[in-house]
Coordinates of C-alpha atoms and ligand atoms in Angstrom, one line a residue:
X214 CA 0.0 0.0 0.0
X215 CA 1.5 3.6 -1.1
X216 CA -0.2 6.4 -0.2
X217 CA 2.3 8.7 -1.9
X218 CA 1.5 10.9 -4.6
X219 CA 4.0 10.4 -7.9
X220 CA 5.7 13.9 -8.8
X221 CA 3.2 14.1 -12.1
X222 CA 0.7 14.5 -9.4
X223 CA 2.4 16.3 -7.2
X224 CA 3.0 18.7 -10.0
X225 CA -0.3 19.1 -11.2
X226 CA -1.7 19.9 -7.7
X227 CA 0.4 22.8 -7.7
X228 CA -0.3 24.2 -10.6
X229 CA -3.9 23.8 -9.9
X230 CA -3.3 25.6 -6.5
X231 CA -1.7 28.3 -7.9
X232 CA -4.3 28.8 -10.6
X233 CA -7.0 28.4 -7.8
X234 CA -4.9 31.6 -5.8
X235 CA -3.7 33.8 -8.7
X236 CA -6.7 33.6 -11.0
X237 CA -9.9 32.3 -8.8
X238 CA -9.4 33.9 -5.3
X239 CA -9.1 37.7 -6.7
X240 CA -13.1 38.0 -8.1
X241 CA -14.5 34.9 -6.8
X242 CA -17.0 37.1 -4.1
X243 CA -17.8 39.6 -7.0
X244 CA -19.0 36.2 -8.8
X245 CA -20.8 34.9 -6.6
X246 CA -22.6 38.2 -6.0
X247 CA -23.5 38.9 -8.9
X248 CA -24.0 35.4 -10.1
X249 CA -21.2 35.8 -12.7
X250 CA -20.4 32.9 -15.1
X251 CA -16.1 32.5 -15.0
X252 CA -16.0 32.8 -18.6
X253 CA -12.6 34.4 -19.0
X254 CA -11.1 31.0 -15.9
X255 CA -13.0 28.8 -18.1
X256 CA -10.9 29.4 -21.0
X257 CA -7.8 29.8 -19.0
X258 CA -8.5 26.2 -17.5
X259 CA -8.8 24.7 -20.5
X260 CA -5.9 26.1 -22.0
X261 CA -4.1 23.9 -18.5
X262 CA -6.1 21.0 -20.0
X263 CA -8.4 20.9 -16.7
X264 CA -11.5 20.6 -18.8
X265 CA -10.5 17.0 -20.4
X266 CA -8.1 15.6 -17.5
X267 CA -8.7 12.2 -18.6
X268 CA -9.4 12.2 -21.8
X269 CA -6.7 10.2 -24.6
X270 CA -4.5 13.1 -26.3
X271 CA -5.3 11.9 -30.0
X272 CA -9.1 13.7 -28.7
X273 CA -6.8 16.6 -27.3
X274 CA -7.1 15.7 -23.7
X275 CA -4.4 15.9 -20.8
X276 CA -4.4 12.0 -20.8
X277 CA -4.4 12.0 -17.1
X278 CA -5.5 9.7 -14.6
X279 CA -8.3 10.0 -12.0
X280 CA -5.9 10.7 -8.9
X281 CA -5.0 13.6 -10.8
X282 CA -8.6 14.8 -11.3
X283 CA -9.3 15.0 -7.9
X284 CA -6.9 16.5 -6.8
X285 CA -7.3 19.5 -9.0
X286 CA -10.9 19.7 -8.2
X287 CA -9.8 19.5 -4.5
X288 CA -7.4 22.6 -5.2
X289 CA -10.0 24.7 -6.9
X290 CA -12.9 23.9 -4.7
X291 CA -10.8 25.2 -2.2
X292 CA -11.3 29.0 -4.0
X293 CA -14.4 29.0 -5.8
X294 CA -16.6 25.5 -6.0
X295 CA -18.5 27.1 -9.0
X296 CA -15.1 26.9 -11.5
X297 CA -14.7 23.3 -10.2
X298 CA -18.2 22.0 -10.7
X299 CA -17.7 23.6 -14.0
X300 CA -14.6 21.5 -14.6
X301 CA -16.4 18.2 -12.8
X302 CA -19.5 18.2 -15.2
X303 CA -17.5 18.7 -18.4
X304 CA -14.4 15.8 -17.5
X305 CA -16.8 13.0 -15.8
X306 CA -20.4 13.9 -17.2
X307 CA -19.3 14.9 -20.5
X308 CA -16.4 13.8 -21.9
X309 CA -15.8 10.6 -20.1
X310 CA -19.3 9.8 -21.5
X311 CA -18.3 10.3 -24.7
X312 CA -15.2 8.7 -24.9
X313 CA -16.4 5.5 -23.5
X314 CA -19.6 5.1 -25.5
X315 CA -20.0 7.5 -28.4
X316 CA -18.8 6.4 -31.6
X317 CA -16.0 8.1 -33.5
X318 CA -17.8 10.3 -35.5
X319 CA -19.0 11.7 -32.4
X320 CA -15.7 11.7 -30.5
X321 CA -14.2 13.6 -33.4
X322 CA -16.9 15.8 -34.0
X323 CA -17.6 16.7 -30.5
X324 CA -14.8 15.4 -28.1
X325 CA -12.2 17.4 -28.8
X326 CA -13.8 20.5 -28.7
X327 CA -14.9 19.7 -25.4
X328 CA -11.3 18.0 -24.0
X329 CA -9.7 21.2 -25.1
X330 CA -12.2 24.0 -23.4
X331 CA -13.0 25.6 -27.0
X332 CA -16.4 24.4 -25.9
X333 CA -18.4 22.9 -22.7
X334 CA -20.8 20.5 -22.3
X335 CA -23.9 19.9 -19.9
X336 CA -25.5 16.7 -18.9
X337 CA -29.5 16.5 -18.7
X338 CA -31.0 13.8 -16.9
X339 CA -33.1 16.2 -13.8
X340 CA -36.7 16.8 -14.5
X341 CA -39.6 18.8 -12.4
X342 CA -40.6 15.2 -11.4
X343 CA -37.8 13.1 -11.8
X344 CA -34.4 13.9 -9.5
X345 CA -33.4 11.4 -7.7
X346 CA -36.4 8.8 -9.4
X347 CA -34.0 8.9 -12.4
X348 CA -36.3 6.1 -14.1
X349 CA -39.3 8.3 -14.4
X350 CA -38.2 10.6 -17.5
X351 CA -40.9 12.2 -18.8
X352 CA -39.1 14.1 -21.7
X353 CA -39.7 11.8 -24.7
X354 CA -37.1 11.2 -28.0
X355 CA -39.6 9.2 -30.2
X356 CA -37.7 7.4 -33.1
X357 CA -39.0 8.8 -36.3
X358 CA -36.6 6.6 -38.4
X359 CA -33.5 8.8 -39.6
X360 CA -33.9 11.4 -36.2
X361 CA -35.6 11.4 -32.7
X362 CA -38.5 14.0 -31.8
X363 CA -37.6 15.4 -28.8
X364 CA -40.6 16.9 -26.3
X365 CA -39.7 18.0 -22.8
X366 CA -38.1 20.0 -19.8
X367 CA -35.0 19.0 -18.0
X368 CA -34.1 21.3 -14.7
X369 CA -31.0 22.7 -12.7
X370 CA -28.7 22.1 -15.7
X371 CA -25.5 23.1 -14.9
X372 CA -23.5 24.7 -17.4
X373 CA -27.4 25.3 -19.1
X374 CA -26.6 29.0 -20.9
X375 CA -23.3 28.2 -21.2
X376 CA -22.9 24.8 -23.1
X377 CA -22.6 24.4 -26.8
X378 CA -23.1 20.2 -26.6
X379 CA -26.2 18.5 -24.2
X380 CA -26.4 14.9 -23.5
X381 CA -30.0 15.0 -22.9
X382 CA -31.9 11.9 -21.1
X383 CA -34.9 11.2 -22.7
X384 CA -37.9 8.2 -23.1
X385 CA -38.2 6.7 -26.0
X386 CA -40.4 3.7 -25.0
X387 CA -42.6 4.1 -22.4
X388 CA -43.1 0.4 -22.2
X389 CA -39.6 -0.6 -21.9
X390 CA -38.9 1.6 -18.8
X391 CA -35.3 2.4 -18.4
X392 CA -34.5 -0.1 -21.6
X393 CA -36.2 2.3 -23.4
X394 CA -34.2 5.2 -22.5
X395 CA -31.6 6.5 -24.8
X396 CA -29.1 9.7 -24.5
X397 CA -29.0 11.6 -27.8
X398 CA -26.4 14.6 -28.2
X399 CA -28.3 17.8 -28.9
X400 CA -26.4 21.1 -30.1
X401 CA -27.3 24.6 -28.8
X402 CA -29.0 26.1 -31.7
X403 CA -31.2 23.3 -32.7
X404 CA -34.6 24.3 -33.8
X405 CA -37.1 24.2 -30.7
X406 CA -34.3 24.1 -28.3
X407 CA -35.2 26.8 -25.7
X408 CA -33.2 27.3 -22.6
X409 CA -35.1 29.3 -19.7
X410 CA -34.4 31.6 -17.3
X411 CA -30.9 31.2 -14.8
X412 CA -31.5 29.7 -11.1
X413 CA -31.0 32.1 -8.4
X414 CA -29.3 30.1 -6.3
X415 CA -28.0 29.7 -2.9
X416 CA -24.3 28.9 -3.5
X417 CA -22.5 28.2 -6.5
X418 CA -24.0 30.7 -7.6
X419 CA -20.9 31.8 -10.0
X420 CA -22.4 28.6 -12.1
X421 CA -24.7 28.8 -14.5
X422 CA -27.8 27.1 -13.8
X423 CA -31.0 26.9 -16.3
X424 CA -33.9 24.6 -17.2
X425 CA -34.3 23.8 -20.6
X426 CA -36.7 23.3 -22.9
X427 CA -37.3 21.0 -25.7
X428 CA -40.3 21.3 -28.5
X429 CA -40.1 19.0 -31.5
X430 CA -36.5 19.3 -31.6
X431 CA -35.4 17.0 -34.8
X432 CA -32.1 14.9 -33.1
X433 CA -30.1 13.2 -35.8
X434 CA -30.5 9.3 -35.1
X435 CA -26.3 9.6 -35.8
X436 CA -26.5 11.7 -32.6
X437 CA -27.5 8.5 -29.9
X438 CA -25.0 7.6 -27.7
X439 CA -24.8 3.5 -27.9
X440 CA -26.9 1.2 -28.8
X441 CA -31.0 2.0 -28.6
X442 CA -32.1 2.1 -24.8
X443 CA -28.4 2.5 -23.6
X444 CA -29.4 5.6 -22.0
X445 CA -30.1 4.9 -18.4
X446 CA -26.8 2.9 -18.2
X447 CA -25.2 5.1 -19.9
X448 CA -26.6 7.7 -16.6
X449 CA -26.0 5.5 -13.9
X450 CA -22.6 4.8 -15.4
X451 CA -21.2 8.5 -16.1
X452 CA -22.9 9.6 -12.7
X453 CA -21.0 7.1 -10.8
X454 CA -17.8 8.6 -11.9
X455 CA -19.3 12.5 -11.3
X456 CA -19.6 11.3 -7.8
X457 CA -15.5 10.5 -7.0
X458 CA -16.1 14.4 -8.8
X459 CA -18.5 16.2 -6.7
X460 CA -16.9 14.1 -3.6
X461 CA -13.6 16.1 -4.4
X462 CA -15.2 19.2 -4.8
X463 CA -16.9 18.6 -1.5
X464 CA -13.2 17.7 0.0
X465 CA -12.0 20.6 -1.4
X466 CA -14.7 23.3 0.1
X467 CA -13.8 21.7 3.7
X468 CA -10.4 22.3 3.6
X469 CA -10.4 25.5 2.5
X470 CA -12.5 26.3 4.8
X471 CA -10.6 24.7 7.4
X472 CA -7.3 26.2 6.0
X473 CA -9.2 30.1 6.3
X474 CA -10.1 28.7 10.3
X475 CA -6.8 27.3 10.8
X476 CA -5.0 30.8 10.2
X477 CA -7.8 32.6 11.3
X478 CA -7.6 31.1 14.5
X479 CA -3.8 32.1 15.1
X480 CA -4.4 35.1 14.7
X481 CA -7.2 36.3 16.4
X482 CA -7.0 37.2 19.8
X483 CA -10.2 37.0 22.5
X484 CA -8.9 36.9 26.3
X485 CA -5.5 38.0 26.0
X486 CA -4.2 34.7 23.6
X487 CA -5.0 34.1 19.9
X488 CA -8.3 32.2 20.3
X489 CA -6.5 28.8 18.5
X490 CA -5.1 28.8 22.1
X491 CA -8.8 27.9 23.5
X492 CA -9.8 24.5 23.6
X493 CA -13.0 25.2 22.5
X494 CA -11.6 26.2 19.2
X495 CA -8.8 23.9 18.9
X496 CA -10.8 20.9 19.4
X497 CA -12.7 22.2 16.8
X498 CA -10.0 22.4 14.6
X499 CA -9.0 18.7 15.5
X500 CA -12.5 17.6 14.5
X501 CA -12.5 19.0 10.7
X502 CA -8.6 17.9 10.4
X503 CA -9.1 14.3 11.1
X504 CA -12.7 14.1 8.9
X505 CA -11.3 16.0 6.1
X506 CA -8.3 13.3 6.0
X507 CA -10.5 10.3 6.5
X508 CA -12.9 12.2 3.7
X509 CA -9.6 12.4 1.4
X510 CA -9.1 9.0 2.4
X511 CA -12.3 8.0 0.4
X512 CA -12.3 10.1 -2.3
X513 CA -8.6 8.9 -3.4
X514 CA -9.5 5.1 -3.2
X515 CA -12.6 5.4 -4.8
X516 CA -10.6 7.6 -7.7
X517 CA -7.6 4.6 -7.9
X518 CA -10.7 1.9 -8.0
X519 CA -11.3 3.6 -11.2
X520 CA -7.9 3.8 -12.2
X521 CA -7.5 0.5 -11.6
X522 CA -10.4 -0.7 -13.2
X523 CA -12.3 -1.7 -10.5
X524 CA -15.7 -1.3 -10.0
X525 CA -16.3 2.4 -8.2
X526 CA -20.1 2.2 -7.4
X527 CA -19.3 1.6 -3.5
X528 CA -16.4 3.4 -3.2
X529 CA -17.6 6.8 -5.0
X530 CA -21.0 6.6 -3.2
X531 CA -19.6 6.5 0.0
X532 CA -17.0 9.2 -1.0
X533 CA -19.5 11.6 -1.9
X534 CA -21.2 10.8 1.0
X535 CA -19.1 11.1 3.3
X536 CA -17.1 14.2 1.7
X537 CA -20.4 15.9 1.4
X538 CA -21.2 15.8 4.9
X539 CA -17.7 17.0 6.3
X540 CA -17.8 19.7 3.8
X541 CA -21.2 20.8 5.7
X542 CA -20.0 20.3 9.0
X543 CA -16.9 22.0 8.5
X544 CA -18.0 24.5 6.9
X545 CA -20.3 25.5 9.6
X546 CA -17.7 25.3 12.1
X547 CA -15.1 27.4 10.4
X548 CA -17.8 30.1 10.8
X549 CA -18.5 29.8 14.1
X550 CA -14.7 29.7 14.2
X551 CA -14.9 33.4 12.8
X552 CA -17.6 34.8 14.8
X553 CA -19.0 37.9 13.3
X554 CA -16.5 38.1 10.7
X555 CA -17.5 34.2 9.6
X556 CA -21.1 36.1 8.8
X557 CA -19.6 38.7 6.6
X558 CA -18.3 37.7 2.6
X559 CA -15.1 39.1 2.8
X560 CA -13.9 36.4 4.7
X561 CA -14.8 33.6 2.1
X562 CA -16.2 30.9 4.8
X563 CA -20.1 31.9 4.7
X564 CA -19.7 31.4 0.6
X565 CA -17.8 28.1 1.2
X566 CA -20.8 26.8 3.6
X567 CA -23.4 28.1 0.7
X568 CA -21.6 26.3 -1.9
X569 CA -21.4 22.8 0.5
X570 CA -24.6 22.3 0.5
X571 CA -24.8 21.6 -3.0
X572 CA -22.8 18.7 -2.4
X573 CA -25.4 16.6 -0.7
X574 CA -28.4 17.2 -3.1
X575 CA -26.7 16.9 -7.1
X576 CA -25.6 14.0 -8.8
X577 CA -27.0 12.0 -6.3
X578 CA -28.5 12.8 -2.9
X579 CA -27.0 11.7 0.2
X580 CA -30.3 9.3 0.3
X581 CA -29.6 7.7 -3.0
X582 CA -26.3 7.2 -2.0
X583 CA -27.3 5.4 1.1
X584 CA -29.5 3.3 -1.6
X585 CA -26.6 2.5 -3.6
X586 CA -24.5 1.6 -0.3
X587 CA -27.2 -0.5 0.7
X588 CA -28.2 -2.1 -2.2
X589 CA -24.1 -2.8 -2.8
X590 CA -23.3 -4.2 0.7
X591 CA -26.8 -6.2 0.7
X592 CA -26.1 -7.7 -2.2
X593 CA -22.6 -8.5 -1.1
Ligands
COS252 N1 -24.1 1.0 -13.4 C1 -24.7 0.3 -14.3 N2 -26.0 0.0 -14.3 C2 -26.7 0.5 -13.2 C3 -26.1 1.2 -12.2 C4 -24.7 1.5 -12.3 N3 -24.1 2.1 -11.4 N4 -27.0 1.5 -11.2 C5 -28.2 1.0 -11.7 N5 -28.0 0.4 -12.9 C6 -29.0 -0.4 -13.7 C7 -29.6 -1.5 -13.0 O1 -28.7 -2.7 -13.1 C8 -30.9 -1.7 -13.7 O2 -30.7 -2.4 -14.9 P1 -31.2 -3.9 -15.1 O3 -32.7 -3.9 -14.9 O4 -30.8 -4.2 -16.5 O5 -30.5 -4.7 -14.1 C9 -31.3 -0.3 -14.0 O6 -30.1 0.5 -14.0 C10 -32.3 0.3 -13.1 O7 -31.7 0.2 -11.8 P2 -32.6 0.1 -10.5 O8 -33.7 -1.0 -10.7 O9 -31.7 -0.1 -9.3 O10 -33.4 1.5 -10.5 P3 -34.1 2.3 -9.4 O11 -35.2 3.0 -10.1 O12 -34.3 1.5 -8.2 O13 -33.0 3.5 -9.1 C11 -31.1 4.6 -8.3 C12 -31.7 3.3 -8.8 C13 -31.8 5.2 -7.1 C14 -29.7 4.2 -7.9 C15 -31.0 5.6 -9.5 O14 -32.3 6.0 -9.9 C16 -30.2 6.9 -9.1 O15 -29.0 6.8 -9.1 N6 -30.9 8.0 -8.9 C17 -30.3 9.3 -8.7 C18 -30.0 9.9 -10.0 C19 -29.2 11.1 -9.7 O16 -28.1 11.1 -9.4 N7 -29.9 12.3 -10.0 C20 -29.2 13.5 -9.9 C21 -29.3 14.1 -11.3 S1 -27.8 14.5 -12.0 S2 -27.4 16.2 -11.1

């Protein structure tokens, strides 16, 4: 067992913490004021190659592995968790989607562009009625021989405005249930392809959050995604690797926060010492140290599972479990660890306990993922 990281990784951390200080920190509370996409980070990340970690370099990705992955979105949750859930949804949504089921065409005519950052991509299964009931899609993609019609909403997109490619979830036979499914790639622009209005939302609010809309929408039949009622698989599957993603995300907002409380702590004084002398406080500190490295602990085994080509259903569930929670808990404490000041923005922890939340409701509440623990160990 070697818990090291190799200097490739090593390297790429850094430079992901150093883009997280240099180009995140300066605007992130303007952002998330103002609800402000990161257009200008965006590109700037995917001229690192963050947006297409592990995608193969002949599709212009970094070619990376999975450790790597989360470790940058540890580093740049740490800043501003509405870049990094950017970054998640377009490597483990997207693109790994892609380049383990599309076809060629479809890698070439859409992969690349996506790998590189010239475009970004958004993944559609949520609907008014069907979140965490992933089976019940009511959007429909009715096969009408050479395209599918596709009728329907889909809701709290991310990336909704922003995306140029959509892998949309949709029924195409009712009778089938999820066999009939199928994921079909629609481009922004399409005729009958509305998006509606952005979410005003309680953290990660820099994102860019919309429903959409689909009426009669004519979807090339070249533009399914595997074979004909592939597509609730093909969900199940992508999410379960979003999960080791949103799990580091959720790492990374609790140790930023916990980094911010840390220093905080030493230098704030309350009864003559700086209050990190206080038990009260550093027991606190004690608490979030030890659940953020036994969170870390998680997310990286259930990121070399996939590396190694094991199965990652457990071990990503319970990650984002887990990670999701101490990101809550910590986040709460490093503003009580701040007093009045935690309750003011310039001090970044009230936005960092905003964006946790998050954590524990997308890709997967922390209910489902106590179904698909269950279900696993049960079955076991
Ligand atoms: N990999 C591959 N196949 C999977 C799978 C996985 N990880 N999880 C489920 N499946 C398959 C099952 O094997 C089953 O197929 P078969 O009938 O061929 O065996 C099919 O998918 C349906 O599974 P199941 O019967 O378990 O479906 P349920 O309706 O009970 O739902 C859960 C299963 C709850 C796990 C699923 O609906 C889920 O993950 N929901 C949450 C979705 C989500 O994350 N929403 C957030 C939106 S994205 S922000």
């Amino acid at each position: 067992m070697d818990f090291s990281l190799t200097e490739e990784q090593l390297m790429i951390q850094q430079a992901a913490r150093d883009f997280a200080q240099t180009e995140l920190l300066p605007e992130v509370i303007e952002r998330d004021d103002a609800q402000r996409f990161p257009k200008e980070e965006v590109k700037k990340m995917g001229e690192l190659g963050f947006l297409g970690m592990m995608v193969d370099s002949k599709y212009g990705g970094s070619n990376l592995d999975t450790i790597s992955y989360v470790l940058v979105m540890e580093e740049l949750s740490k800043i501003d968790a509405s870049a990094s859930v950017i970054v998640s949804v377009n490597n483990s949504l997207v693109c790994w989607g892609l380049e383990t089921y599309g076809s060629e065409a479809q890698k070439e005519k859409y992969l690349t562009r996506l790998a590189t950052g010239e475009i970004i991509g958004a993944f559609c299964l949520s609907e008014p009625e069907a979140g965490s009931d992933a089976t019940s899609q009511k959007t429909t993609a009715i096969d009408k021989d050479d395209h599918y019609l596709l009728n329907g909403t889909k809701n709290w997109i991310t990336n909704g405005g922003t995306a140029e490619v959509y892998l949309v979830i949709a029924q195409t036979d009712r009778e089938k249930g999820h066999k009939g499914i199928n994921v079909l790639i629609v481009e922004k622009g399409m005729d009958g392809f509305e998006i509606g209005p952005k979410e005003n939302k309680l953290g990660i609010r820099g994102s860019d959050t919309h429903s959409l809309n689909f009426n009669d929408v004519k979807v090339p039949k070249e533009n399914r995604i595997g074979d004909d009622g592939f597509g609730f698989k093909f969900a199940m599957k992508t999410l379960a690797g979003g999960r080791i993603g949103i799990a580091a995300q959720a790492l990374g907002i609790a140790a930023g926060a916990y980094e911010l409380a840390l220093k905080y702590s030493k230098e704030r004084k309350a009864f003559g010492t700086e209050i990190a002398n206080h038990q009260a406080i550093a027991f606190k500190l004690a608490d979030m140290h030890t659940q953020i490295q036994a969170a870390r602990h998680l997310v990286y085994k259930a990121a070399w599972d996939k590396d190694q080509g094991e199965n990652y259903d457990l071990s990503g569930a319970m990650a984002k479990l887990y990670a999701s929670k101490v990101a809550m808990d910590t986040t709460i404490e490093a503003v009580q660890v701040h007093g009045g000041n935690g309750f003011v923005k310039e001090y970044h922890v009230e936005r960092l306990m905003r964006d946790a939340k998050i954590t524990q409701i997308y890709e997967g509440t922390s209910e489902i993922q106590k179904i698909v623990i269950s279900r696993s160990i049960l079955r076991d």
